[in-house]
XYZ file of C-alpha atoms in Angstrom:
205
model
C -22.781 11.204 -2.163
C -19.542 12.078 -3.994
C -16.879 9.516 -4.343
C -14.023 9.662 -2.793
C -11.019 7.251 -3.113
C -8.850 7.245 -0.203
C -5.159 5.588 -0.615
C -3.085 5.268 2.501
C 0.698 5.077 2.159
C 2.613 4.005 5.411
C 5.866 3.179 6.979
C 5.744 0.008 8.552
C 4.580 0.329 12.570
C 3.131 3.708 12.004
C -0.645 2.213 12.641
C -1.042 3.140 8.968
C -3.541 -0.175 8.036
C -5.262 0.782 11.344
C -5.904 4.146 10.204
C -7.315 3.128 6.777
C -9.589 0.547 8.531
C -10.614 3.361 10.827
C -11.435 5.671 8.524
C -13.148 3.515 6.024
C -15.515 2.513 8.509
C -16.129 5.949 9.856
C -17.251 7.090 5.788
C -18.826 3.590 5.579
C -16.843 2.677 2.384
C -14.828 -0.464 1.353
C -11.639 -0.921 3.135
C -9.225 -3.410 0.774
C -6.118 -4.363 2.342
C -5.923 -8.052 2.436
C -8.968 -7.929 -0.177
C -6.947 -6.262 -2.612
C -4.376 -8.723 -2.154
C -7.143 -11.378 -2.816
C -8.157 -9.820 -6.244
C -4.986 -9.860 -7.503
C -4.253 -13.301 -6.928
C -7.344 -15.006 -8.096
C -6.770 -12.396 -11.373
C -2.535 -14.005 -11.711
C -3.429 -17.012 -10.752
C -0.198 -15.864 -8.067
C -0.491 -17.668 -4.002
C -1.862 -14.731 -2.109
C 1.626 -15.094 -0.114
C 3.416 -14.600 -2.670
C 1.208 -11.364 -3.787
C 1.809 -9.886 -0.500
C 5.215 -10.300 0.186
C 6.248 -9.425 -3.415
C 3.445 -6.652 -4.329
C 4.979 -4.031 -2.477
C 9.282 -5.200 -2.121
C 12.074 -4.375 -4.397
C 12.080 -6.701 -7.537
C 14.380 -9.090 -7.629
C 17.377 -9.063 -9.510
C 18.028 -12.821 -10.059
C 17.584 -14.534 -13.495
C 15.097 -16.688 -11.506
C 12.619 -14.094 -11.280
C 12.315 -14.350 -15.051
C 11.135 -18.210 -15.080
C 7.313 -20.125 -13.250
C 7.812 -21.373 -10.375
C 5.672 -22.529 -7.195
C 2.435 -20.275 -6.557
C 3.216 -17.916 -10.179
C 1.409 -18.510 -13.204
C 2.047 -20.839 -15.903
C 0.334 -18.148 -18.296
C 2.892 -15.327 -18.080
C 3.690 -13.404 -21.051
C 6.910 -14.482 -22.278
C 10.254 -11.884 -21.176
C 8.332 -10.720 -18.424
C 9.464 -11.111 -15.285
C 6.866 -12.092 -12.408
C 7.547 -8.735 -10.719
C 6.460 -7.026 -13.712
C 3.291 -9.174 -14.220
C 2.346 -9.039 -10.707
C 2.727 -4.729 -11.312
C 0.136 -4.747 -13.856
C -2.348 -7.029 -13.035
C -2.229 -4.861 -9.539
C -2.354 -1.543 -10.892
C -5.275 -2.641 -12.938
C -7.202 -4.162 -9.886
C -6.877 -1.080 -8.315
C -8.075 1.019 -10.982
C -11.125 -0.807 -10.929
C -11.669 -0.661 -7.214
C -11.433 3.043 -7.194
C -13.687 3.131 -10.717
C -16.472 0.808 -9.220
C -16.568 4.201 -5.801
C -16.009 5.105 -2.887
C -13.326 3.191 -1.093
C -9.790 3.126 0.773
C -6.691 1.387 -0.406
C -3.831 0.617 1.200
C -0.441 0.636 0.120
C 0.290 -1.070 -3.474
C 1.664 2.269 -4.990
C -2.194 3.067 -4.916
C -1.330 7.025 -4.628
C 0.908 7.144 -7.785
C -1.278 4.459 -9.820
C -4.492 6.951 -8.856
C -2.331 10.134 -9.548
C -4.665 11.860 -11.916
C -7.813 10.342 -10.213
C -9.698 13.765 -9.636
C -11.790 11.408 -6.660
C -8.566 10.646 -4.912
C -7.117 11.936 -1.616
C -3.633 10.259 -0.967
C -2.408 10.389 2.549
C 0.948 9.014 3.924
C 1.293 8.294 7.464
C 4.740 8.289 9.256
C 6.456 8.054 12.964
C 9.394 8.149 15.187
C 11.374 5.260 14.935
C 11.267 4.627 18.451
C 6.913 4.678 18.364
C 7.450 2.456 15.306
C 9.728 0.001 17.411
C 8.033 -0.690 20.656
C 4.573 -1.053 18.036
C 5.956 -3.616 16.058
C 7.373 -5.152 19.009
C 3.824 -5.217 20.873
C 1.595 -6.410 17.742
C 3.886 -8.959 16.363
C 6.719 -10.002 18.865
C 10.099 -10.551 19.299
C 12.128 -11.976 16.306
C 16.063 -12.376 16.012
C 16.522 -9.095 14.226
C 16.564 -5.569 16.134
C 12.869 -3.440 15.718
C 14.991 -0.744 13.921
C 16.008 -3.236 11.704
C 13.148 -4.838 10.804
C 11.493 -1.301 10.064
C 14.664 -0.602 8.065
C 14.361 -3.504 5.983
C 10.605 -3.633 5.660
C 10.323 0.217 4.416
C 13.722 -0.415 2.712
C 11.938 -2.593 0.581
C 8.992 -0.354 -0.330
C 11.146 2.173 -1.001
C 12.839 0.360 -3.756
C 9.390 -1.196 -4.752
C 8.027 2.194 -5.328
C 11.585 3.813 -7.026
C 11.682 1.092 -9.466
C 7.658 0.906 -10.856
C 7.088 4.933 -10.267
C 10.438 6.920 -10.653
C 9.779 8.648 -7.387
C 10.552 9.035 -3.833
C 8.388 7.018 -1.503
C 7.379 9.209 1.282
C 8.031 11.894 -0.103
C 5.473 14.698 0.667
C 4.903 16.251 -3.004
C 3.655 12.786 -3.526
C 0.486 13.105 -0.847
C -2.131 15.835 -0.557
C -1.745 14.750 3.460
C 1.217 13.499 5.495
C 0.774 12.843 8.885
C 3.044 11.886 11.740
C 1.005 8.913 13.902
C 3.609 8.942 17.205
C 2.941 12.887 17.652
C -0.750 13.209 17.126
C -2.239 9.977 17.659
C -3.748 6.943 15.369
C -7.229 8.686 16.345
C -6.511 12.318 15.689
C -5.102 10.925 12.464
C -8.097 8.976 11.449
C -10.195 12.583 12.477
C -8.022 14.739 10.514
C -9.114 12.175 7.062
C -12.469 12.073 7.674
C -12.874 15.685 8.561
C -10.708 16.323 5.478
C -13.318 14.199 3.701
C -16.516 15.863 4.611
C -15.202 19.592 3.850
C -14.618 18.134 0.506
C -17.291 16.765 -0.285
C -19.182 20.182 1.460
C -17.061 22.054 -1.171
C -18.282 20.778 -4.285
């Protein structure tokens, strides 16, 4: 079977780590998510907290961010920030997963670290704000902030994530060979519309 490397991009409460997991085990191939996020910390010696809260936000700007502190690593190279350490040591987890086959990744600029990976089909899913809302509101509850602005600082963050370690526009649909809206078609039709994608792919080579 041909390898394929699958990297889903999302907005946050599009049902975008819902469709990987789908899809994933539709092709029977490795689905890293939180796995990923495991890797990377055992590799930085980094809390897997701190990985996930920090591997896909906007660096910080503080001096602080510069010097160890709880759950980073007392190995760092010296002038590099965490942010920056925590970048590398990521991109080059990922370019192992998608080296060692067949797989799908989610998030962690996978889709611009696996840019020139001939094996790699980068999707980004996206949906009304509204859809986005009442999902976020449903999976993970009520909090003191709005829905729209939780999704506006959540994806505010990924945005700035992805300007600052790629130089481009997250979301942006040059970026992705697919881009899919979730609220108008459906998490299932979405998940359909990969695999299907998948299989004429692999039937065209």
């Amino acid at each position: 079977m041909a390898r394929t490397v699958i990297t889903i991009s999302r907005e946050f409460g599009s049902g975008g780590r819902s469709i990987a997991k789908a899809v994933a085990e539709a092709l029977n191939i490795p689905y890293y998510d939180k796995e990923l996020i495991k890797q990377v910390a055992e590799k930085t010696d980094l809390s897997p907290e701190y990985v996930e809260n920090t591997g896909e936000h906007a660096p910080g700007k503080s001096v602080f961010s510069f010097l160890p502190n709880l759950g980073m690593p007392q190995n760092f190279f010296k002038g590099i920030s965490t942010e920056d350490f925590l970048w590398s040591m990521q991109r080059n987890v990922i370019l192992d997963l998608a080296e060692k086959g067949s797989c799908v990744i989610v998030g962690r600029s996978a889709d611009y670290i696996l840019k020139d990976n001939p094996d790699a089909l980068h999707v980004f899913i996206h949906a009304a704000t509204a859809f986005k809302a009442d999902r976020i509101v449903r999976l993970y509850g009520e909090s003191k902030k709005k829905p729209e602005e939780r999704l506006a600082d959540k994806d505010g963050k990924r945005r700035a994530h992805y300007k600052h370690f790629t130089g481009r526009a997250w979301g942006q649909s040059q970026n992705y060979h697919l881009s899919l809206d979730s609220s108008k078609i459906g998490l299932e039709k979405c998940v359909s519309i990969i695999v299907d994608l998948v299989g004429m792919e692999r039937k065209n080579e």
